[in-house]
Coordinates of C-alpha atoms and ligand atoms in Angstrom, one line a residue:
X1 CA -27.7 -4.9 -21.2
X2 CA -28.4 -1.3 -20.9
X3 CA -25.3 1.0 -19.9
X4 CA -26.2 3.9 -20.4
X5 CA -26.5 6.3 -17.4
X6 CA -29.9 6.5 -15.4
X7 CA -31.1 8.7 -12.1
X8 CA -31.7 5.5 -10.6
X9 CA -27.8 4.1 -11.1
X10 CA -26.3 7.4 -10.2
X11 CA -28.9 7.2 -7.2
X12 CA -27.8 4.4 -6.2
X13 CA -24.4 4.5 -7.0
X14 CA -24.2 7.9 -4.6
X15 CA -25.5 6.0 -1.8
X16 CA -23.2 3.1 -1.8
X17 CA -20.8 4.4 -2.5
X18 CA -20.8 7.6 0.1
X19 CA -21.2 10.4 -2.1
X20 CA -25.0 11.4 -1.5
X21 CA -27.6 10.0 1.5
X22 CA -31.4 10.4 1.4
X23 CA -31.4 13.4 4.5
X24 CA -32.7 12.5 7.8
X25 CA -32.6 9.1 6.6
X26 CA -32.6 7.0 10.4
X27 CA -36.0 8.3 11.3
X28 CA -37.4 7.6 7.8
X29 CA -35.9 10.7 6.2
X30 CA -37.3 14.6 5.2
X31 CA -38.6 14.8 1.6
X32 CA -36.6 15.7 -0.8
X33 CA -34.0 16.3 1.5
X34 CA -30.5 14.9 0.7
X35 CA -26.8 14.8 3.0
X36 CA -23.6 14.9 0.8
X37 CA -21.5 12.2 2.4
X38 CA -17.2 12.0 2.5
X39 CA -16.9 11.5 -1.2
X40 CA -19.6 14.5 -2.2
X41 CA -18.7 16.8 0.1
X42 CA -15.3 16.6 -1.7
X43 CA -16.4 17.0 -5.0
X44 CA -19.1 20.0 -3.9
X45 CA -16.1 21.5 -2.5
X46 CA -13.7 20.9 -5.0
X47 CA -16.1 22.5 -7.7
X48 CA -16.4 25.5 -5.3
X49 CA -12.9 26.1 -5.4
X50 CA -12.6 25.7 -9.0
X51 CA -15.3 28.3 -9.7
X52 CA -13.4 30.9 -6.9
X53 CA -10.0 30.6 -8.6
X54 CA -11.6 30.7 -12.2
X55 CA -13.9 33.7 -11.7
X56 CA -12.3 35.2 -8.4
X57 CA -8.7 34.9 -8.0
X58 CA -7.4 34.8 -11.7
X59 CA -9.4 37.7 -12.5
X60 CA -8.3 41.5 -11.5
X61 CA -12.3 42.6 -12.5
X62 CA -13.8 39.8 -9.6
X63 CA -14.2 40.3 -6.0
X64 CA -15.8 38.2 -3.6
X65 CA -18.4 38.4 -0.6
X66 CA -20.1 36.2 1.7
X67 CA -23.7 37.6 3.1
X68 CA -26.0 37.1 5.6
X69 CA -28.8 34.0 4.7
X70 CA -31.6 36.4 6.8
X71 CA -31.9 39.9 5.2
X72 CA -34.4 43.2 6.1
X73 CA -37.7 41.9 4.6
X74 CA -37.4 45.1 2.6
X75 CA -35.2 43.6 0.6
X76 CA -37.4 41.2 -0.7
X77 CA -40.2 43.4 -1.4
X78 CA -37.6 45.5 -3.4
X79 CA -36.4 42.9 -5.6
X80 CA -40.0 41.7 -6.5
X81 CA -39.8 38.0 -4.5
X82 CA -42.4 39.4 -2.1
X83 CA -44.7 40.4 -5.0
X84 CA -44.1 37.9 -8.3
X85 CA -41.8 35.3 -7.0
X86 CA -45.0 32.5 -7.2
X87 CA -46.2 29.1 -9.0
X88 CA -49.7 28.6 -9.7
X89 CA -50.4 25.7 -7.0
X90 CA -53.7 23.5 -7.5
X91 CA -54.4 21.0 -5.5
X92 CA -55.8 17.6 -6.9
X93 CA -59.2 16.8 -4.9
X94 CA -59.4 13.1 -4.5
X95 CA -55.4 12.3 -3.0
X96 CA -54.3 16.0 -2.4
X97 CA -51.4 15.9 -4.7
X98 CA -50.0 19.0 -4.8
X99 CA -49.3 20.2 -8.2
X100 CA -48.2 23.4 -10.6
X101 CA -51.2 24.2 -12.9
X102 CA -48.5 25.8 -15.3
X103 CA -46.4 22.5 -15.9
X104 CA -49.6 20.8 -16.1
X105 CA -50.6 22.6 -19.2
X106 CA -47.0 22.2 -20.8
X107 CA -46.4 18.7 -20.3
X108 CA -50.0 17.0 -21.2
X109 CA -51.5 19.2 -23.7
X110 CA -48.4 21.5 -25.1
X111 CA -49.6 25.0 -24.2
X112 CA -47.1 27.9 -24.8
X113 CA -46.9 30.6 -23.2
X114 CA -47.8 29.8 -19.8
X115 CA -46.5 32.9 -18.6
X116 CA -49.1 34.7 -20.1
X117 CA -52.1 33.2 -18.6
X118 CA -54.0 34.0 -15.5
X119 CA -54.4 32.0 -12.5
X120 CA -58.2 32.1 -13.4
X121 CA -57.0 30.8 -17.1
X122 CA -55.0 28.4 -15.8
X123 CA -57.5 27.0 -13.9
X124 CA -60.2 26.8 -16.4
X125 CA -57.8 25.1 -19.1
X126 CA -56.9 22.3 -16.6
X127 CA -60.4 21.9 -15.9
X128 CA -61.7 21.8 -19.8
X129 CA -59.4 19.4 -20.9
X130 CA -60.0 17.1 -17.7
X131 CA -56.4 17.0 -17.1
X132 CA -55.7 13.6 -14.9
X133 CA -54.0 14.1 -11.9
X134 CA -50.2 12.7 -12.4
X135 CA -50.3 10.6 -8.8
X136 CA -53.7 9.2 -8.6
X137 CA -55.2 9.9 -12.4
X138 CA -58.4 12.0 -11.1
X139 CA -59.4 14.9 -13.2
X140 CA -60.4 17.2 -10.3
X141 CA -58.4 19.7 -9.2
X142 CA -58.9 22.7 -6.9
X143 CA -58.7 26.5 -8.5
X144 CA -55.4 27.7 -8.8
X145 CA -53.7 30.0 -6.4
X146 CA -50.7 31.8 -6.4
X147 CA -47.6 30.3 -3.7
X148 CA -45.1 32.4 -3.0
X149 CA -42.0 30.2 -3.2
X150 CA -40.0 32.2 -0.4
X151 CA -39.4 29.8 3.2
X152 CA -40.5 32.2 6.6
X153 CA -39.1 32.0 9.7
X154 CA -38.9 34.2 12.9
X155 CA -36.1 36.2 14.5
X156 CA -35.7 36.8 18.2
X157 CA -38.2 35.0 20.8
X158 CA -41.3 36.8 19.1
X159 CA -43.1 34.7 16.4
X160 CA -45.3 38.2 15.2
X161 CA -45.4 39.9 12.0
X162 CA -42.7 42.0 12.9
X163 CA -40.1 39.3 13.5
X164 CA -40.6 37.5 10.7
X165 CA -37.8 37.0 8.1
X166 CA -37.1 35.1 4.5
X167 CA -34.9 32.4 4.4
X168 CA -33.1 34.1 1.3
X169 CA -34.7 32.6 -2.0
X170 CA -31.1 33.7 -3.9
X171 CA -27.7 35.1 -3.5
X172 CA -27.9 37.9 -5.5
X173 CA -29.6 40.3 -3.8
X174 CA -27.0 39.7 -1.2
X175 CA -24.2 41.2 -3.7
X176 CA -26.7 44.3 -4.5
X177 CA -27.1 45.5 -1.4
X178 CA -23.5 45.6 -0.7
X179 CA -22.7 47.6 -3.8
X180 CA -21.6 50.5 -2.4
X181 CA -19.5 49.0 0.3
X182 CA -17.3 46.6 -1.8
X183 CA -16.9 49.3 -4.7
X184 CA -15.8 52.4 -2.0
X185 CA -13.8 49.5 0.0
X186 CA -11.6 48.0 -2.9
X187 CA -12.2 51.0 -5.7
X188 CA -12.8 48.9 -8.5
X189 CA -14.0 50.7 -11.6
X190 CA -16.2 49.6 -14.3
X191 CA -17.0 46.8 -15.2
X192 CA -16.2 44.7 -12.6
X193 CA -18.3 41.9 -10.6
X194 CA -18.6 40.6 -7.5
X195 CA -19.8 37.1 -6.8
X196 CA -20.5 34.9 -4.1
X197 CA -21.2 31.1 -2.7
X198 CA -23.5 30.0 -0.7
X199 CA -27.1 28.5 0.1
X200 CA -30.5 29.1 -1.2
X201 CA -34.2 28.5 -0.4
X202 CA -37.1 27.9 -2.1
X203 CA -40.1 26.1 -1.2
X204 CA -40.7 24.3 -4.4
X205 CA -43.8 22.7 -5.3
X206 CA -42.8 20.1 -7.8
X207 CA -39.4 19.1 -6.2
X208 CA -37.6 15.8 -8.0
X209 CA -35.1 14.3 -9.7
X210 CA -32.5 13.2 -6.9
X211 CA -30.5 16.9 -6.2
X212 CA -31.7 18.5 -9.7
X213 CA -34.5 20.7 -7.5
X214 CA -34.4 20.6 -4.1
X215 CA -35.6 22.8 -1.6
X216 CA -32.6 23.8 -0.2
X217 CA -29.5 24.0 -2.6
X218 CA -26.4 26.3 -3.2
X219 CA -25.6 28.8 -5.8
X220 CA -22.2 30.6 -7.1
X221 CA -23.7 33.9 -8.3
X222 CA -21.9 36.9 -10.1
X223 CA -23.1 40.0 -10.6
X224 CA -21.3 41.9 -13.0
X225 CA -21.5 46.1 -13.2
X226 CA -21.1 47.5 -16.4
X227 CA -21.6 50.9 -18.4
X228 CA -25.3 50.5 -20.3
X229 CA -23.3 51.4 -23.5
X230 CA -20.9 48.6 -23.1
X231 CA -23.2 45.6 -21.5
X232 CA -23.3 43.6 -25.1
X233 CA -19.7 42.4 -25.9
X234 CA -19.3 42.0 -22.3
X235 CA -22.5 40.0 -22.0
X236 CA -20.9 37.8 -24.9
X237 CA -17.6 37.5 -23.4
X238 CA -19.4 35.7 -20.1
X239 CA -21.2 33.5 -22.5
X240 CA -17.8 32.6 -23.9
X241 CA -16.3 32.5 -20.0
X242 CA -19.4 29.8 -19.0
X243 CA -18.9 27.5 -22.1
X244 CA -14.5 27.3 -21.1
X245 CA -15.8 26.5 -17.3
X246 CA -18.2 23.6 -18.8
X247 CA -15.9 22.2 -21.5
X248 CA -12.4 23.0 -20.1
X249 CA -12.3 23.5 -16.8
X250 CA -15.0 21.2 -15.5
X251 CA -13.9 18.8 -18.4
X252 CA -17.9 18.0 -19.3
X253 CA -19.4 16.8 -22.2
X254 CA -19.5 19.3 -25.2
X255 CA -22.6 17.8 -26.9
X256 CA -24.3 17.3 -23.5
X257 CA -24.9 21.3 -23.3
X258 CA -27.1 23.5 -25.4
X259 CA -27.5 27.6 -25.2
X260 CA -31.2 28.4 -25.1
X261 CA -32.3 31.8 -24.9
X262 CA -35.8 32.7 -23.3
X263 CA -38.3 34.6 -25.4
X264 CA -39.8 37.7 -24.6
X265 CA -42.3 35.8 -22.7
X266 CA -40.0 33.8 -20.3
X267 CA -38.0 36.8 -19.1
X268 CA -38.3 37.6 -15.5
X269 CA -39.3 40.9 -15.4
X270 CA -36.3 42.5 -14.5
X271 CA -34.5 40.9 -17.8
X272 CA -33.8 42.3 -21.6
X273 CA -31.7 39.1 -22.7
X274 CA -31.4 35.4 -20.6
X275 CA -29.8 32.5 -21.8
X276 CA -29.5 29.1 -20.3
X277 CA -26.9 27.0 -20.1
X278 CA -28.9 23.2 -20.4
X279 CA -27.7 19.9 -19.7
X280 CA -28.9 16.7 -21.6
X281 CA -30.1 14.8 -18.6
X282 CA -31.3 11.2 -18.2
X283 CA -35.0 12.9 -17.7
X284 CA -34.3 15.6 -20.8
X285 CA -32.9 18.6 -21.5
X286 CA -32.9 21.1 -17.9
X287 CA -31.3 24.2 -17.3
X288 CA -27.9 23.7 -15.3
X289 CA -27.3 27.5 -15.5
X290 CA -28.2 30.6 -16.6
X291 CA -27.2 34.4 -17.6
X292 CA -29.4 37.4 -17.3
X293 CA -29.1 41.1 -18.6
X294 CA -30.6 42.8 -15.1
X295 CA -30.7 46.8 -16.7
X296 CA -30.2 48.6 -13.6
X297 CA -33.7 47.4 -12.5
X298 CA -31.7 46.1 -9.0
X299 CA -29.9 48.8 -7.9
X300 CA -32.6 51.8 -9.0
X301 CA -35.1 49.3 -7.3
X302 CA -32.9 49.2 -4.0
X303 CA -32.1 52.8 -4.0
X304 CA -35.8 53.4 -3.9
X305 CA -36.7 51.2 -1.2
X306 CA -34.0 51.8 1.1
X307 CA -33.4 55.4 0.9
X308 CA -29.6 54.7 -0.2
X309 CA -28.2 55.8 -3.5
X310 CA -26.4 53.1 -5.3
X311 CA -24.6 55.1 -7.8
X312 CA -21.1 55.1 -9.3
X313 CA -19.2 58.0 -9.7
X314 CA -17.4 58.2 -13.3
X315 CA -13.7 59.0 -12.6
X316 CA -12.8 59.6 -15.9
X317 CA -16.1 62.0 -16.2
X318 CA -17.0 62.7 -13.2
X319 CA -20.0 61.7 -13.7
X320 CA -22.4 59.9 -11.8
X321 CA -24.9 57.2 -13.1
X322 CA -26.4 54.0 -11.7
X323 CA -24.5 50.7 -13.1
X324 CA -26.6 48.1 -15.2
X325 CA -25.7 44.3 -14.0
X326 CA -25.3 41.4 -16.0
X327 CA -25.6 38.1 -13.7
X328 CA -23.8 34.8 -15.0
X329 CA -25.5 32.3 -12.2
X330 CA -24.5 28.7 -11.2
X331 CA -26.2 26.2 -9.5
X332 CA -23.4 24.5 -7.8
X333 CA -25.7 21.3 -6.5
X334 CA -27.1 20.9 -10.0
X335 CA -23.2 21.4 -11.2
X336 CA -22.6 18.3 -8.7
X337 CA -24.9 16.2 -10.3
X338 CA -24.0 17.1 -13.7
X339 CA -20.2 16.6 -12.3
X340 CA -21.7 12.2 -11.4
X341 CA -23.8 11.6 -14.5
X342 CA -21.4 13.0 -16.8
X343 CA -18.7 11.2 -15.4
X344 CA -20.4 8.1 -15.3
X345 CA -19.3 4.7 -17.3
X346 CA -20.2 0.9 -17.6
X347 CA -16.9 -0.2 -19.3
X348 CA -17.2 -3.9 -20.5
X349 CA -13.6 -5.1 -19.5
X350 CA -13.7 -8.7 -20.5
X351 CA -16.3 -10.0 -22.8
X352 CA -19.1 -12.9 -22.1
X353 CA -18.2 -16.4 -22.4
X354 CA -20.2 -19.5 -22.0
X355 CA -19.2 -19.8 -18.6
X356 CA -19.2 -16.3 -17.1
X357 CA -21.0 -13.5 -17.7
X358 CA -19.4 -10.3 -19.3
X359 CA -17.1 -8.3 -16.6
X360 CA -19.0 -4.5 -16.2
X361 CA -16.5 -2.0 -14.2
X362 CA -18.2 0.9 -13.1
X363 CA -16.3 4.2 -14.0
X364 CA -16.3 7.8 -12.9
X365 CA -14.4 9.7 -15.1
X366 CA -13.9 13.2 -13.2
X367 CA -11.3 15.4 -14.2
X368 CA -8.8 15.0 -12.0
X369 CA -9.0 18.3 -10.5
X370 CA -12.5 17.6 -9.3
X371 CA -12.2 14.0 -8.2
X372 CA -12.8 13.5 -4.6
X373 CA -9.4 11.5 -4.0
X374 CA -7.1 12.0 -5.9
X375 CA -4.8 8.5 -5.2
X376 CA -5.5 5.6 -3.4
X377 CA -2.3 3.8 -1.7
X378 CA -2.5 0.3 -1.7
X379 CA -0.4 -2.0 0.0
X380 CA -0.4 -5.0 -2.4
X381 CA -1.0 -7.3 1.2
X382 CA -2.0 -6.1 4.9
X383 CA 1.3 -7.1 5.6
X384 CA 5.1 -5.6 6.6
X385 CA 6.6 -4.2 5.5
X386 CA 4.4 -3.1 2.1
X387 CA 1.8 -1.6 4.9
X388 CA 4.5 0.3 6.2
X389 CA 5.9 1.9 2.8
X390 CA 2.7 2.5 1.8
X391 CA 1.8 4.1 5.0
X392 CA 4.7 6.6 4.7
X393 CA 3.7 7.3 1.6
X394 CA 0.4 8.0 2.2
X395 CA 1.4 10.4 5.3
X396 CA 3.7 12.2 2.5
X397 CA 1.1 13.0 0.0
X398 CA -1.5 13.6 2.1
X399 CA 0.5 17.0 3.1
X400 CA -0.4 17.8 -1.0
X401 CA -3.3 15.8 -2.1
X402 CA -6.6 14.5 -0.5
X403 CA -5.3 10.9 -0.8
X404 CA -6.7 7.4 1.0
X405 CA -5.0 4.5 2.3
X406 CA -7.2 1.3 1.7
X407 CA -5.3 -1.9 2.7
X408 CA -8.7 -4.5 3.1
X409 CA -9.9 -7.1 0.3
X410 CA -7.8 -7.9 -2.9
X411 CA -6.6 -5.8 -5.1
X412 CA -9.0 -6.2 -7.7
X413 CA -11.6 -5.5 -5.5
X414 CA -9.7 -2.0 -4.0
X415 CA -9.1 -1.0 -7.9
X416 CA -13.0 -1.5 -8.6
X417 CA -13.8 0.5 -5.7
X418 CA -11.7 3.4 -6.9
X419 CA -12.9 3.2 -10.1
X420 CA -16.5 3.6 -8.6
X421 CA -15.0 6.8 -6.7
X422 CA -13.3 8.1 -9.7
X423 CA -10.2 8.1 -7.8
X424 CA -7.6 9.3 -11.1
X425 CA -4.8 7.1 -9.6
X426 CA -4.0 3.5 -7.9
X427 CA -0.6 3.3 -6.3
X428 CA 0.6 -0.1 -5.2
X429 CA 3.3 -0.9 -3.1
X430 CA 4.4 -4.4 -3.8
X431 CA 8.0 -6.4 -2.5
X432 CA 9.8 -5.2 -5.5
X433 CA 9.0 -1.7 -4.1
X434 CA 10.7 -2.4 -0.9
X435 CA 13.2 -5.1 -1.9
X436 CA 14.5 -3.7 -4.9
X437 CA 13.9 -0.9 -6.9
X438 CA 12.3 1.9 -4.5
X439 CA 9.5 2.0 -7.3
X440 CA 5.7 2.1 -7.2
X441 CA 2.9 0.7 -9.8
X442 CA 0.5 3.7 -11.1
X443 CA -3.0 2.3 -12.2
X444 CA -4.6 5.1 -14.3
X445 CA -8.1 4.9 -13.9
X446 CA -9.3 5.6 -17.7
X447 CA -7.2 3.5 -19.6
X448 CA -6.2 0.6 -16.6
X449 CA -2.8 0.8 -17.8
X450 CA 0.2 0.6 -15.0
X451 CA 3.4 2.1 -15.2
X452 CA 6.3 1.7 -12.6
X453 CA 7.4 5.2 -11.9
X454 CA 10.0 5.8 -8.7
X455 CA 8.8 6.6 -5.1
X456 CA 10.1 10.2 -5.3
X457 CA 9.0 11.1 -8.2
X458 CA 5.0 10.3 -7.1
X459 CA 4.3 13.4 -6.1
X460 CA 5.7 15.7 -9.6
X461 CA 3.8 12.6 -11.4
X462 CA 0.3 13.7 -9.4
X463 CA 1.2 17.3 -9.5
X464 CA 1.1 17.2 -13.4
X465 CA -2.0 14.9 -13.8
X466 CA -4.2 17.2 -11.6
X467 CA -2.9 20.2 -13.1
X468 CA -3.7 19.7 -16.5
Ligands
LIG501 P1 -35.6 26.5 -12.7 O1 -36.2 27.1 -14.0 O2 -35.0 25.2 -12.9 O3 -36.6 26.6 -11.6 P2 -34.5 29.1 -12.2 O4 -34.5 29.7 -13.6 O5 -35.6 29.5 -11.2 O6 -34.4 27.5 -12.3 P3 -32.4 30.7 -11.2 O7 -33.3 31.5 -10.4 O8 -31.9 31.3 -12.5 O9 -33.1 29.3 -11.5 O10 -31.2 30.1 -10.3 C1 -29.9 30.0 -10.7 C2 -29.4 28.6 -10.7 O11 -29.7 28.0 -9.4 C3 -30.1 27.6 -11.7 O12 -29.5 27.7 -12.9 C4 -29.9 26.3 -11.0 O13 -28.6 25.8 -11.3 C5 -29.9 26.6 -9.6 N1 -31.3 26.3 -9.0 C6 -32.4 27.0 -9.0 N2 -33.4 26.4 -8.4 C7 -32.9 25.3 -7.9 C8 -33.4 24.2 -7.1 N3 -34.7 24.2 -6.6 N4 -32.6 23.2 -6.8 C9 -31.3 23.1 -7.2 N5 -30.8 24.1 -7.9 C10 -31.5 25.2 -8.3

């Protein structure tokens, strides 16, 4: 039996189980669309918070920001989106398949460098090595053209020129053109970052693999302002910051993350050093996230187009000089899905016999502190007066803890289920509970083991756990 994780189990296991549904799904869905249900939404939000406290609130160099989603247009020309922000898009001939000429060169005949090349290059290599088309296996493919990945829409009642807007293609620029008002509001002094949560937009040619690239995803973006003198052992110190959040905080896999750094010919043109942060997924290594060296290519570039100066005044010197930015960025739907198939386990409880087949549990090991509930309360029957005790002390921890009460099936059946949620603890209220010793049965989720520990001590008990 295979047990190792696939996209297909953690596909499957999201939408039985309530954390993700296909989007639009009762009138045959929206491509590569996707709802977080009960159970994601939790997590999603849980690994939002965990990212604000880490690099927000238990930092005196962080503060936050929430932008606009629509921004002047100007804004996007000034970055470079309007200009560079493309893929090569071909179309295949015979079923229309819509494809990216660059990835086609990487993945079927190992070309390097496909940064470098033209469109009109691009095109002519696909066509001379009669490159198949990947859906339908015909080797004839329109010429490459260049797609600019930004989503348009229109503001106000006028669909013209002039009313039309980006659907913002990144946070970041966001955080740039608000510079000037968080630094004179809060008057931080260098370095110091400001970051910010929220959704993004890109219309993606090649989307795929469940939530890894969608269309429409969120980010948790910092932009960090430093002296140009002093941007290296700060630039290492985030690198450092990124690998606690994986390993410690997020409590993922250490050998299921790499650092790669992009060569001269992968860096966007606004970067001196990147480095991604990649994730061993089912489908290979991907990048999960990333951390750029921007210069001061954003705020000189906004400063031109919009007239403003974006410029720091030295206190110590007096003098004034433009900030350069490093940007430690984090996909926090690609986080999620790290978050499911690195938590993910078929445990063999019991072993085959000649009668019965082996007994598989699934298992989601999340850390605690990202676990969508953190205790299920479980009556050991739908009965008084266990339904009752259970009830009150489900109405007690629920003031502390995003908790569930779950009183239908057998036990077995309610543990399973938790186990499938990667709800840290069981607590069952049985007749000893309420007869005799005002105690409660923990299940622990990773180990099955149960301890009795005493009604009124639940609470420190859960405190603890998620804590650490
Ligand atoms: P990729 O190379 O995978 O397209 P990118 O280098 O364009 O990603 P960035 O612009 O650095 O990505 O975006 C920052 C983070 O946002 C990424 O590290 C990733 O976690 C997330 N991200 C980017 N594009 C998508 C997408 N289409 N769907 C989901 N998450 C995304």
């Amino acid at each position: 039996m295979n047990t190792s994780v696939t996209m297909d189990k953690i596909v499957s296991l999201c939408k039985r189980r309530g954390f993700v549904f296909p989007g639009s799904e009762i009138y045959g869905g929206l491509a590569n669309t996707w709802d977080y249900g009960p159970y994601g939404v939790e997590l999603i939000n849980n690994i939002k918070k965990t990212w604000w406290k880490t690099f927000i609130q238990e930092r005196e160099d962080m503060v936050g920001v929430d932008a606009a989603i629509l921004m002047n247009p100007r804004v996007w020309e000034a970055s470079g989106h309007v200009g560079s922000f493309t893929d090569p898009l071909m179309d295949c001939k015979k079923c229309h398949e819509r494809v990216r000429g660059d990835k086609l060169l990487e993945s079927k005949i190992g070309v390097e460098d496909v940064v470098k090349l033209s469109l009109k290059q691009i095109s002519e290599l696909v066509h001379t090595h009669k490159i198949p088309c990947p859906k339908c296996g015909a080797c004839d493919f329109t010429e490459a053209r260049s797609f600019n990945l930004m989503f348009r829409t229109y503001q106000g009642v006028v669909e013209d020129s002039a009313a039309m807007v980006y659907m913002r293609p990144e946070t970041a620029q966001g955080i740039f053109v608000n510079f000037k008002n968080v630094q004179q509001t809060t008057r931080k002094k260098l370095p110091f970052g400001i970051g910010q949560i929220g959704k993004a937009f890109r219309n993606e040619i090649t989307p795929g693999n469940f939530t890894f690239r969608t269309r429409e995803f969120e980010q948790m973006e910092i932009e960090y302002f430093v002296k140009e003198a002093e941007w290296k052992p700060l630039y290492d110190g985030w690198r450092e910051s990124m690998n606690n959040f994986f390993v410690q905080t997020l409590g993922f896999k250490k050998d299921k993350m790499r650092w790669r750094q992009h060569d001269d010919n992968e860096l966007s043109h606004y970067s001196k050093e990147t480095w991604d942060v990649e994730y061993e997924f089912p489908f290979g290594w991907g990048e999960l996230w990333g951390i750029a060296y921007r210069t001061d290519y954003d705020l000189k570039q906004h400063t031109k187009f919009s007239g403003e100066k974006l410029e720091y005044l030295d206190p110590e010197t007096n003098e004034k000089l433009v900030p350069h930015c490093i940007e430690p960025t984090f996909g926090v739907t690609r986080t999620a899905l790290v978050a499911l198939l690195d938590a993910y386990e078929e445990e063999e409880v019991s072993p085959a016999t000649d009668v019965k087949p082996a007994d598989v549990r699934i298992v989601m090991h999340f850390k605690p502190s990202i676990a969508p509930i953190k205790a299920a309360i479980l009556p050991l029957m739908k009965k008084e007066p266990l339904a009752g005790k259970a009830r009150e002390l489900f109405a007690q921890l629920k003031k502390n803890f995003m908790v569930e009460y779950d009183e239908s099936g057998s036990i077995g059946k309610r543990y399973r289920r938790h186990d499938e949620l990667g709800t840290p603890f069981c607590i069952t209220i049985d007749f000893d509970t309420v007869e005799k010793d005002d105690c409660v049965t923990i299940r622990d989720r990773d180990t099955m083991k149960q301890e009795r520990i005493k009604l009124s001590e639940v609470k420190e008990y859960m405190q603890r756990a998620i804590e650490t």
